[in-house]
Short mmCIF file of N, CA and C in Angstrom, two decimals:
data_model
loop_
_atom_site.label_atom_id
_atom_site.label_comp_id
_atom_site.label_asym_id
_atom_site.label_seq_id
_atom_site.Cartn_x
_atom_site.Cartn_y
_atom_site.Cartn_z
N UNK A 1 -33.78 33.52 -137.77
CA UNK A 1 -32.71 33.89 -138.65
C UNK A 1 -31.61 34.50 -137.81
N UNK A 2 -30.39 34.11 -138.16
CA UNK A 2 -29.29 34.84 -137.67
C UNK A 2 -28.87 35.94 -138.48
N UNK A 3 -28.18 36.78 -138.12
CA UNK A 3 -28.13 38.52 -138.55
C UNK A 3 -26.34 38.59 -137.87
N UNK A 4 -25.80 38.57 -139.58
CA UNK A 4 -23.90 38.70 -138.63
C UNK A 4 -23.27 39.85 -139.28
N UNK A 5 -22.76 40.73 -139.00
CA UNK A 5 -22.07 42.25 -139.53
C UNK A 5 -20.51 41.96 -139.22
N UNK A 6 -20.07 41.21 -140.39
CA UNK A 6 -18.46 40.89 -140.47
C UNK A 6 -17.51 42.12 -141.74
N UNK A 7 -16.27 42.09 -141.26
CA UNK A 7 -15.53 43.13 -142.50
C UNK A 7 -15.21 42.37 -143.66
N UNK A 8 -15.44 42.45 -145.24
CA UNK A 8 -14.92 42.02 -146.14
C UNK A 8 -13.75 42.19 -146.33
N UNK A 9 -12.62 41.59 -145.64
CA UNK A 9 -11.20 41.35 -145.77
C UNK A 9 -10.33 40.88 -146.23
N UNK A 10 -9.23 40.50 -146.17
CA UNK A 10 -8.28 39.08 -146.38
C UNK A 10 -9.11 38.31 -147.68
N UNK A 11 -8.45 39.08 -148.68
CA UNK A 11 -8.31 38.12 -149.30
C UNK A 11 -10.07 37.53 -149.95
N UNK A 12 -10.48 36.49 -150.23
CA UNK A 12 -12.04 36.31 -150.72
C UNK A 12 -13.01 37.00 -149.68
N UNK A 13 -14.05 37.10 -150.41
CA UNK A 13 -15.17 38.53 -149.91
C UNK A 13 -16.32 37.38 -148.72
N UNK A 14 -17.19 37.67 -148.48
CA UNK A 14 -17.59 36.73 -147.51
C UNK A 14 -18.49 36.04 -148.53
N UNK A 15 -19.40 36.31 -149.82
CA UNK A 15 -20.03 35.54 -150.62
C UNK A 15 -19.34 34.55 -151.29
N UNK A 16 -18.32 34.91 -151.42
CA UNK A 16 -17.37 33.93 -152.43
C UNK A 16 -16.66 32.25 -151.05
N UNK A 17 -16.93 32.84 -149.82
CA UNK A 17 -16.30 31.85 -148.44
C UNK A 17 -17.49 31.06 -148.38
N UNK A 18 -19.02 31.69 -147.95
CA UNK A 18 -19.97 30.78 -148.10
C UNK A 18 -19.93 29.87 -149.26
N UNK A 19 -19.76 30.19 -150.48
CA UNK A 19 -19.84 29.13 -151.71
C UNK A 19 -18.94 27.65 -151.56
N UNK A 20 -17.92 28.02 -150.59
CA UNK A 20 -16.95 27.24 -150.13
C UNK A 20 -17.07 26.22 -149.01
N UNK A 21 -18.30 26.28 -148.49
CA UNK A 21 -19.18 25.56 -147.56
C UNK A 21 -19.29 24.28 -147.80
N UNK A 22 -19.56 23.66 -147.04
CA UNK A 22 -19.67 22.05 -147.28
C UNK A 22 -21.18 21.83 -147.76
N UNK A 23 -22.10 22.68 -147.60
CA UNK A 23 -23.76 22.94 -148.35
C UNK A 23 -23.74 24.27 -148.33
N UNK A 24 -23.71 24.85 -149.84
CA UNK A 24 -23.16 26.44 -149.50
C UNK A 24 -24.85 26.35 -149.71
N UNK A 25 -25.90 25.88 -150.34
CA UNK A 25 -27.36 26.14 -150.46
C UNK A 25 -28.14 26.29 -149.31
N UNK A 26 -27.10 25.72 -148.03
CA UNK A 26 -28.31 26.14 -147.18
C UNK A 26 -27.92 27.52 -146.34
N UNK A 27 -27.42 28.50 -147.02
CA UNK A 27 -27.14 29.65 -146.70
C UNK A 27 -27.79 31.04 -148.18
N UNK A 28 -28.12 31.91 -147.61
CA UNK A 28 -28.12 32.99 -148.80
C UNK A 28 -27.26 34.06 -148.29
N UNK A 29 -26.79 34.30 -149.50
CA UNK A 29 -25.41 35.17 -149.14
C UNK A 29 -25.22 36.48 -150.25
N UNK A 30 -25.26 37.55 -150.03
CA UNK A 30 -25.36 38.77 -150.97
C UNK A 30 -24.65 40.00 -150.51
N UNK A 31 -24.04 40.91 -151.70
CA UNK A 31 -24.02 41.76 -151.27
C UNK A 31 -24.26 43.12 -151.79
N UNK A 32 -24.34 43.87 -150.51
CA UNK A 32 -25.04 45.55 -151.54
C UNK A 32 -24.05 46.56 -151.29
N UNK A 33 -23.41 46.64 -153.11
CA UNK A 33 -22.09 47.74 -152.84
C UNK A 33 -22.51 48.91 -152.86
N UNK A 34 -23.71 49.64 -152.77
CA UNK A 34 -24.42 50.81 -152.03
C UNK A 34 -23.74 50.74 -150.35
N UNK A 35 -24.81 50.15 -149.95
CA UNK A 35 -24.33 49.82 -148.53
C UNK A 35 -23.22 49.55 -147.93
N UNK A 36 -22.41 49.01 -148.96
CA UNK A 36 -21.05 47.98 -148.50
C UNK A 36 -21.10 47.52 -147.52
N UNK A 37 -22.30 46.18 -147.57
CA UNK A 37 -22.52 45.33 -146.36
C UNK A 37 -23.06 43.92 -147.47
N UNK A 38 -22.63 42.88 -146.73
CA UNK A 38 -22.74 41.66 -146.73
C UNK A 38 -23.58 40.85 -146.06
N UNK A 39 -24.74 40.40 -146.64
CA UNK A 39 -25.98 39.89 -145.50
C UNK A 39 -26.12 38.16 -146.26
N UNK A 40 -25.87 37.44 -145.16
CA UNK A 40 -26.05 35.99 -144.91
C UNK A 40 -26.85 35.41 -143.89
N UNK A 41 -28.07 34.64 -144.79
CA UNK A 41 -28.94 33.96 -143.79
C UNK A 41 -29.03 32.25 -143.74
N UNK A 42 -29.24 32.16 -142.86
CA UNK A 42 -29.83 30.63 -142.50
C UNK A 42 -30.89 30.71 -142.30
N UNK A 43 -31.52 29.74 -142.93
CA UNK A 43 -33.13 29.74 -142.99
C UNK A 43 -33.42 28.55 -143.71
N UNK A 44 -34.04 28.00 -143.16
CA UNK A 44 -34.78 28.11 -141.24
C UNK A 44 -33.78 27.27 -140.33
N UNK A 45 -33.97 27.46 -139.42
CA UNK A 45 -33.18 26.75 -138.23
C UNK A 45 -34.36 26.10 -137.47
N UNK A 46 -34.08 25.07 -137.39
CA UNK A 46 -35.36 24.19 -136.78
C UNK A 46 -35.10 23.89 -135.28
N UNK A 47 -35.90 23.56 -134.18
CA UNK A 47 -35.58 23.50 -133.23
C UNK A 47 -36.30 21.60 -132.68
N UNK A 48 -35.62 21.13 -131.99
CA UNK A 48 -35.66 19.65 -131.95
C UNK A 48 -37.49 19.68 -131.28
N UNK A 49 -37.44 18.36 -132.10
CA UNK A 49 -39.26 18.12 -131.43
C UNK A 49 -40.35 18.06 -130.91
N UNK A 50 -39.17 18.48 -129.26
CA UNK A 50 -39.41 18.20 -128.19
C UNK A 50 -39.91 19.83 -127.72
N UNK A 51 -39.85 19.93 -128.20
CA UNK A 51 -40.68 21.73 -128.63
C UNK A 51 -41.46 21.75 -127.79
N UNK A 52 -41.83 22.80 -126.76
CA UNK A 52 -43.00 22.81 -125.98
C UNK A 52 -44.01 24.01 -126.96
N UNK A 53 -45.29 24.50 -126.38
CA UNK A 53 -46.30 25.18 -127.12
C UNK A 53 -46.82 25.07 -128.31
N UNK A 54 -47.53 25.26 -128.74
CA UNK A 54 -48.81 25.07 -129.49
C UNK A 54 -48.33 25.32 -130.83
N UNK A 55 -47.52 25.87 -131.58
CA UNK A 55 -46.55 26.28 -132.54
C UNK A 55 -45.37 26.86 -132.23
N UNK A 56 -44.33 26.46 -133.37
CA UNK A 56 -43.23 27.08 -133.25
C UNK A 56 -42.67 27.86 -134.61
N UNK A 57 -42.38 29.23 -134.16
CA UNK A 57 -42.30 29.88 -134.78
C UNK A 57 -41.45 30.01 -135.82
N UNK A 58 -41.26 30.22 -137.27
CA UNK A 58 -40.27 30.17 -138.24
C UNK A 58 -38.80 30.39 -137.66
N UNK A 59 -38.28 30.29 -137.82
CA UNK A 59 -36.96 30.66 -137.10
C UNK A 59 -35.65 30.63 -138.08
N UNK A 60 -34.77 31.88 -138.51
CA UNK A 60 -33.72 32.22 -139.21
C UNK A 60 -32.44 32.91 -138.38
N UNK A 61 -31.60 33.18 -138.92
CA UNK A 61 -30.03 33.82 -138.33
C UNK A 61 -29.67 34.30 -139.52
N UNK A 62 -29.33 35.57 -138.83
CA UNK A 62 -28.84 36.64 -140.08
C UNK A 62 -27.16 37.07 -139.49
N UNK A 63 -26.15 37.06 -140.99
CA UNK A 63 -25.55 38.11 -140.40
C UNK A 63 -25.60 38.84 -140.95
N UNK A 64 -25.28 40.28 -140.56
CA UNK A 64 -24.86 41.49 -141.27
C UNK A 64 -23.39 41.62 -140.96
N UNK A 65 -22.80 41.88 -142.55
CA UNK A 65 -21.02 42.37 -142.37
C UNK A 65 -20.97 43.51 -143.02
N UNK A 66 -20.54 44.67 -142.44
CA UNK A 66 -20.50 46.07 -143.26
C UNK A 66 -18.69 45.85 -143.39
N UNK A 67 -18.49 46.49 -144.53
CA UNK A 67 -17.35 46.47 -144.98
C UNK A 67 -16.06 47.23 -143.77
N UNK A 68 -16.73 47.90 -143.25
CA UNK A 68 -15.61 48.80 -142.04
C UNK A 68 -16.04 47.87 -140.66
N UNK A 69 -16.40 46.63 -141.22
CA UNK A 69 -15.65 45.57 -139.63
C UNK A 69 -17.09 46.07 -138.63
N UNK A 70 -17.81 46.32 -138.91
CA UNK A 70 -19.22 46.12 -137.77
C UNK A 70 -20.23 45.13 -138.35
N UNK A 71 -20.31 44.20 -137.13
CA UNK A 71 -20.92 42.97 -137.44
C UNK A 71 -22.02 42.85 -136.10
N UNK A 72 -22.54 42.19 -136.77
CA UNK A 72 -24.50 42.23 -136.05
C UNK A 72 -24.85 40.90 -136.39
N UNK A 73 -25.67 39.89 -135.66
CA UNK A 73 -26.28 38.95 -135.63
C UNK A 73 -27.29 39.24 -135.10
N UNK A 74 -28.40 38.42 -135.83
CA UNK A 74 -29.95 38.75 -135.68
C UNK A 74 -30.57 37.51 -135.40
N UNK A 75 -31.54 36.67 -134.34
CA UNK A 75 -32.58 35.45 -134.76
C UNK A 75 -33.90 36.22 -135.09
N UNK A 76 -34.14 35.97 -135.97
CA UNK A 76 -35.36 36.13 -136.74
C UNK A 76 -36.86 35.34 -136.41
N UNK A 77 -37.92 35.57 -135.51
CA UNK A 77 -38.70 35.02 -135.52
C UNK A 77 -39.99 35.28 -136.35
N UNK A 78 -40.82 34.39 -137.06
CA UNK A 78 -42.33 35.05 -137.55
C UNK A 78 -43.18 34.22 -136.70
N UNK A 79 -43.92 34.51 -136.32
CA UNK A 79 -45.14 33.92 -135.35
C UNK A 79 -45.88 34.12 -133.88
N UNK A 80 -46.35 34.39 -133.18
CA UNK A 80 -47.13 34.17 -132.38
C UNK A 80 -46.25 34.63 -131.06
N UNK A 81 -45.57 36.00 -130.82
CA UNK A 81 -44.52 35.85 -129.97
C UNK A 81 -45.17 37.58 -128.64
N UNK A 82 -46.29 37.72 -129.02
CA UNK A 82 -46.47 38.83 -128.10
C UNK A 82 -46.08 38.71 -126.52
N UNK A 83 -46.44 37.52 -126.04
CA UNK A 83 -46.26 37.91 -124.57
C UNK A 83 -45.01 38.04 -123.73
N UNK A 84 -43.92 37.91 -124.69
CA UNK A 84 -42.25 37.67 -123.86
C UNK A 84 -41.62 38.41 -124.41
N UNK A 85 -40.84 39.24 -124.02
CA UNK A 85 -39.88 40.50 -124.41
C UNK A 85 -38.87 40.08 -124.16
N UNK A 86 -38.12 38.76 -123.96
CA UNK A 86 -36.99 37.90 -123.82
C UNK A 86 -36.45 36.25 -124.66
N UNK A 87 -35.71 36.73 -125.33
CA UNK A 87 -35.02 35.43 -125.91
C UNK A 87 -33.94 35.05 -125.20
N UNK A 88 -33.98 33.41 -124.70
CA UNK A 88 -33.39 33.21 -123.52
C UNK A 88 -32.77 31.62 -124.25
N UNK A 89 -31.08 31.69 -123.74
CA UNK A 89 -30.73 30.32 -124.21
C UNK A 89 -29.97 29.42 -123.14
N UNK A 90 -30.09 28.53 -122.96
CA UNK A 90 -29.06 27.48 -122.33
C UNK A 90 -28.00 27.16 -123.25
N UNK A 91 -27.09 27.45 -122.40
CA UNK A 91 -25.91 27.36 -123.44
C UNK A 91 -25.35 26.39 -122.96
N UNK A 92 -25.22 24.75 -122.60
CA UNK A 92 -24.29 23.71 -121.65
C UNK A 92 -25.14 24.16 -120.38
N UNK A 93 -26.27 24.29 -120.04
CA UNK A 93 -27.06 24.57 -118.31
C UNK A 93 -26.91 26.17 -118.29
N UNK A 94 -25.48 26.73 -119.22
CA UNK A 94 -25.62 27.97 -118.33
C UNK A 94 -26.77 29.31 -119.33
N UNK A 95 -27.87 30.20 -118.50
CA UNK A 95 -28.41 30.60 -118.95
C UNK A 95 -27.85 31.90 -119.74
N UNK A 96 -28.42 32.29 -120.85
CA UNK A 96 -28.16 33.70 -121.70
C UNK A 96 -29.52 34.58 -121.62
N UNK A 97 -30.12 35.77 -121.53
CA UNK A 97 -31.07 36.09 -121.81
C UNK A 97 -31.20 37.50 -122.53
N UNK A 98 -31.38 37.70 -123.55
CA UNK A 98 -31.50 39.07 -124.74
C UNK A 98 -33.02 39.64 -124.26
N UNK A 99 -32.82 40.13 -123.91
CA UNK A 99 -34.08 41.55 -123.86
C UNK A 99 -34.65 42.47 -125.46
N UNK A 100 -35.56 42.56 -125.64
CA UNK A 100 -35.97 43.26 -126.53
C UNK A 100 -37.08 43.58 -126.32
N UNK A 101 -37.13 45.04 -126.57
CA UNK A 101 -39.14 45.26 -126.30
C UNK A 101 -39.37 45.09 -127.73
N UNK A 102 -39.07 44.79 -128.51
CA UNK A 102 -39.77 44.83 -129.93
C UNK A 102 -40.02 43.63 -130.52
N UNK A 103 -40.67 42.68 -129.44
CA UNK A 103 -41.23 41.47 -130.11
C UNK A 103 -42.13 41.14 -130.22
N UNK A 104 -43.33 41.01 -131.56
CA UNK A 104 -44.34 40.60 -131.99
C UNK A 104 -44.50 39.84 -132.63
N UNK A 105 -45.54 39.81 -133.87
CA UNK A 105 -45.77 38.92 -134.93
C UNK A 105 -43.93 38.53 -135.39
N UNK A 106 -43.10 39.04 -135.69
CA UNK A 106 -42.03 38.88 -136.93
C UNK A 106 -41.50 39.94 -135.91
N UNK A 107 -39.68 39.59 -135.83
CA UNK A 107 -38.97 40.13 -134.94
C UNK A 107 -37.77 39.91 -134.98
N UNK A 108 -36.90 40.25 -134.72
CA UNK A 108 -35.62 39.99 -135.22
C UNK A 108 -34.80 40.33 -133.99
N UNK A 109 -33.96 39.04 -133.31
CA UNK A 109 -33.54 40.17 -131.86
C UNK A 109 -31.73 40.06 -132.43
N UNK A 110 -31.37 41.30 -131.48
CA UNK A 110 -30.35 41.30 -131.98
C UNK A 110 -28.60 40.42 -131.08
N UNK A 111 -28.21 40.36 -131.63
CA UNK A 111 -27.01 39.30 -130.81
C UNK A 111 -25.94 39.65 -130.99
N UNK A 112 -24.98 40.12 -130.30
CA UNK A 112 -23.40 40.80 -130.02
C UNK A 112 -22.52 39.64 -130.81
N UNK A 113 -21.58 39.77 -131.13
CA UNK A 113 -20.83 38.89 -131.67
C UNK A 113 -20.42 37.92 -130.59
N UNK A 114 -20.05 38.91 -128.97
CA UNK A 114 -19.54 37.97 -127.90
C UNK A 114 -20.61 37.36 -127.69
N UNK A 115 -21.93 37.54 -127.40
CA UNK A 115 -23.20 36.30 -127.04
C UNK A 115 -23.36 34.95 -128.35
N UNK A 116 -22.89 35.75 -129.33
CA UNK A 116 -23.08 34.59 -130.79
C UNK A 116 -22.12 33.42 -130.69
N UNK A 117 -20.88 34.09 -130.12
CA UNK A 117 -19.60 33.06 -129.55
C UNK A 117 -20.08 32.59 -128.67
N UNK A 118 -20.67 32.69 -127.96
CA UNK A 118 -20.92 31.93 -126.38
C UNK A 118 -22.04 30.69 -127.28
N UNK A 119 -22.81 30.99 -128.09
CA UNK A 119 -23.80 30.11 -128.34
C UNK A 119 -23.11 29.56 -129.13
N UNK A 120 -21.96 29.48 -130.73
CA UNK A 120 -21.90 28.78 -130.93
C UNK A 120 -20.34 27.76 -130.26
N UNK A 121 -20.01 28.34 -129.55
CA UNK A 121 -18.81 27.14 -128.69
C UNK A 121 -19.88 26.73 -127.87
N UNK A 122 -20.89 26.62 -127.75
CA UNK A 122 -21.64 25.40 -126.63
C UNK A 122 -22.17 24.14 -127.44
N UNK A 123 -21.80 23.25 -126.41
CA UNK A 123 -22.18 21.90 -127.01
C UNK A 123 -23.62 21.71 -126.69
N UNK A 124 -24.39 22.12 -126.14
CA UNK A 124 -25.97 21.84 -126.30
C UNK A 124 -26.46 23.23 -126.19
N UNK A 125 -27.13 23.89 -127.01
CA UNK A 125 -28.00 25.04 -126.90
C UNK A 125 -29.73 24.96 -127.12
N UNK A 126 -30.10 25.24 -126.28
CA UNK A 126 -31.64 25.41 -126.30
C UNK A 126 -32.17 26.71 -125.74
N UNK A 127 -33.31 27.08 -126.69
CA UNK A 127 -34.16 28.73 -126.64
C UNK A 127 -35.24 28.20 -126.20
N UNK A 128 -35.69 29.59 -125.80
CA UNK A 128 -36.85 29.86 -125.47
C UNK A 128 -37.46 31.37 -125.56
N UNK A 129 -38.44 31.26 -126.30
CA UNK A 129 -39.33 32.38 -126.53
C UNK A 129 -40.78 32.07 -126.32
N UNK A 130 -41.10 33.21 -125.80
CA UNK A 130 -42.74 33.11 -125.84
C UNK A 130 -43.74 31.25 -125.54
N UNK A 131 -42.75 30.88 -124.35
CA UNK A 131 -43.60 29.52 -123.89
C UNK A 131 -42.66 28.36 -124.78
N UNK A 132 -42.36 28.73 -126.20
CA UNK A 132 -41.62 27.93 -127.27
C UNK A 132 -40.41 27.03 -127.03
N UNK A 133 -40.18 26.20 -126.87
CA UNK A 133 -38.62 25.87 -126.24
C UNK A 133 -38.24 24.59 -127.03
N UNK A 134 -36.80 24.73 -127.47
CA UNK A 134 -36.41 23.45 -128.09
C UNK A 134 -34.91 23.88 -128.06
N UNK A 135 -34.23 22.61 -128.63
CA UNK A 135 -32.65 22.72 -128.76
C UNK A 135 -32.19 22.87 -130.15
N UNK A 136 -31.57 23.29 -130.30
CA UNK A 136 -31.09 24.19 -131.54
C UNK A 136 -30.62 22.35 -132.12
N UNK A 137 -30.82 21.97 -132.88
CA UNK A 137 -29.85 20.75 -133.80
C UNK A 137 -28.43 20.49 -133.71
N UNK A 138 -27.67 19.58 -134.44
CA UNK A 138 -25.93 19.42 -134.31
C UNK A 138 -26.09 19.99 -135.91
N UNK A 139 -26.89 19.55 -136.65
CA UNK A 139 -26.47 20.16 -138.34
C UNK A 139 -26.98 21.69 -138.19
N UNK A 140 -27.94 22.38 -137.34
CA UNK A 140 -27.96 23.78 -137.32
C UNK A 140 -26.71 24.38 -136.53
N UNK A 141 -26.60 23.57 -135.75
CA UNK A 141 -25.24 24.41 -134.71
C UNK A 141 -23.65 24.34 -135.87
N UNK A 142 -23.59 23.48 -136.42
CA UNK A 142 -22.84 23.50 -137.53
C UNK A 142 -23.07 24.73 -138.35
N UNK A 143 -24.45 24.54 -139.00
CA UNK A 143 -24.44 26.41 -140.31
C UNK A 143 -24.03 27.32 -139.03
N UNK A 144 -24.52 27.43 -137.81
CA UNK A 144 -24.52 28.51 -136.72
C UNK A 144 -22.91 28.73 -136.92
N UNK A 145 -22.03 27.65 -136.54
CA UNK A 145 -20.64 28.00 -136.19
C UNK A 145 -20.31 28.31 -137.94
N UNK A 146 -20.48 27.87 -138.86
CA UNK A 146 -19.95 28.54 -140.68
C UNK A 146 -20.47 29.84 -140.62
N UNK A 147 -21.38 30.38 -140.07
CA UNK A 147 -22.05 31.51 -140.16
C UNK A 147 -21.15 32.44 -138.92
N UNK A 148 -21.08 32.31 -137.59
CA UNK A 148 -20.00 33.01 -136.96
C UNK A 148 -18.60 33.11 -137.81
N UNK A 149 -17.66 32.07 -138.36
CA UNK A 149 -16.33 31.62 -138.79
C UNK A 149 -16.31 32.80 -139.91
N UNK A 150 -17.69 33.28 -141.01
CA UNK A 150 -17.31 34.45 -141.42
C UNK A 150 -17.19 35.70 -140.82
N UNK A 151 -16.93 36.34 -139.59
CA UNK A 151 -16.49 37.50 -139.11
C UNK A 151 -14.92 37.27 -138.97
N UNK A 152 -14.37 36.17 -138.97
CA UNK A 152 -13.05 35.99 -139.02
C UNK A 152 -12.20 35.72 -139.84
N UNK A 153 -10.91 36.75 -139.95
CA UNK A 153 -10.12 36.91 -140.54
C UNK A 153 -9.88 35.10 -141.55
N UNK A 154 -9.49 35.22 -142.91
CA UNK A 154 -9.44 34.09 -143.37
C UNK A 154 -7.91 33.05 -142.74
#
């Protein structure tokens, strides 16, 4: 899962921009005016076939948008991920690697808005976690880039 923390600005709110999507269903989009934050997921994001290891783990993108403009992206893993404390991407050959000690069963790492840009302006992206490795899709890298495009001004 991706995890994005954009400001509700300009004009339509970020639930009402997803609806405006070319498949607004394959997004969930809500918000909590407690919190005054805006949380949009993709789920699942599949990774191409060619998948190495024994399973591959559920895989989502979150964003979080708090209304005062702090934005957070999250990949969301559930499964089988104890032995690697690194989510690592090829972005076009060139490598990215996110550190987190907090990866187990279900995990969520977190992603800067500038690393979320780097992944979605690349024309081939492929992860790797825990032995797991595949390339992100052209119709996931698509929700990926609708899902960045809401932190920006309309």
């Amino acid at each position: 899962m991706f995890l994005l923390l954009a400001p509700v600005t300009f004009g339509q709110s970020i639930v009402e921009r997803v609806a405006k999507f070319d498949k607004p269903k394959d997004y969930q989009a809500g918000y909590d005016k407690f919190k005054k934050l805006t949380t949009v997921i993709v789920d699942p994001v599949y990774l191409d076939p060619k998948q190495k290891g024994w399973k591959a783990p559920q895989t989502a993108v979150y964003l979080l948008a708090f209304d005062d403009g702090d934005n957070s992206f999250g990949f969301h893993f559930s499964g089988p991920l104890f032995s690697d404390d690194t989510l690592r991407f090829l972005l076009d050959g060139e490598l990215l690697e996110i550190k987190d000690d907090t990866i187990g069963y279900s995990t969520i790492v977190a992603v800067t808005p500038g690393q979320m840009e780097k992944i979605v302006n690349a024309k081939v992206v492929e992860l790797q976690i825990h032995g797991i490795e595949g390339k992100i899709s052209e119709k996931d890298m698509v929700r990926l880039k609708n899902l960045f495009s809401l932190t920006k001004p309309q």
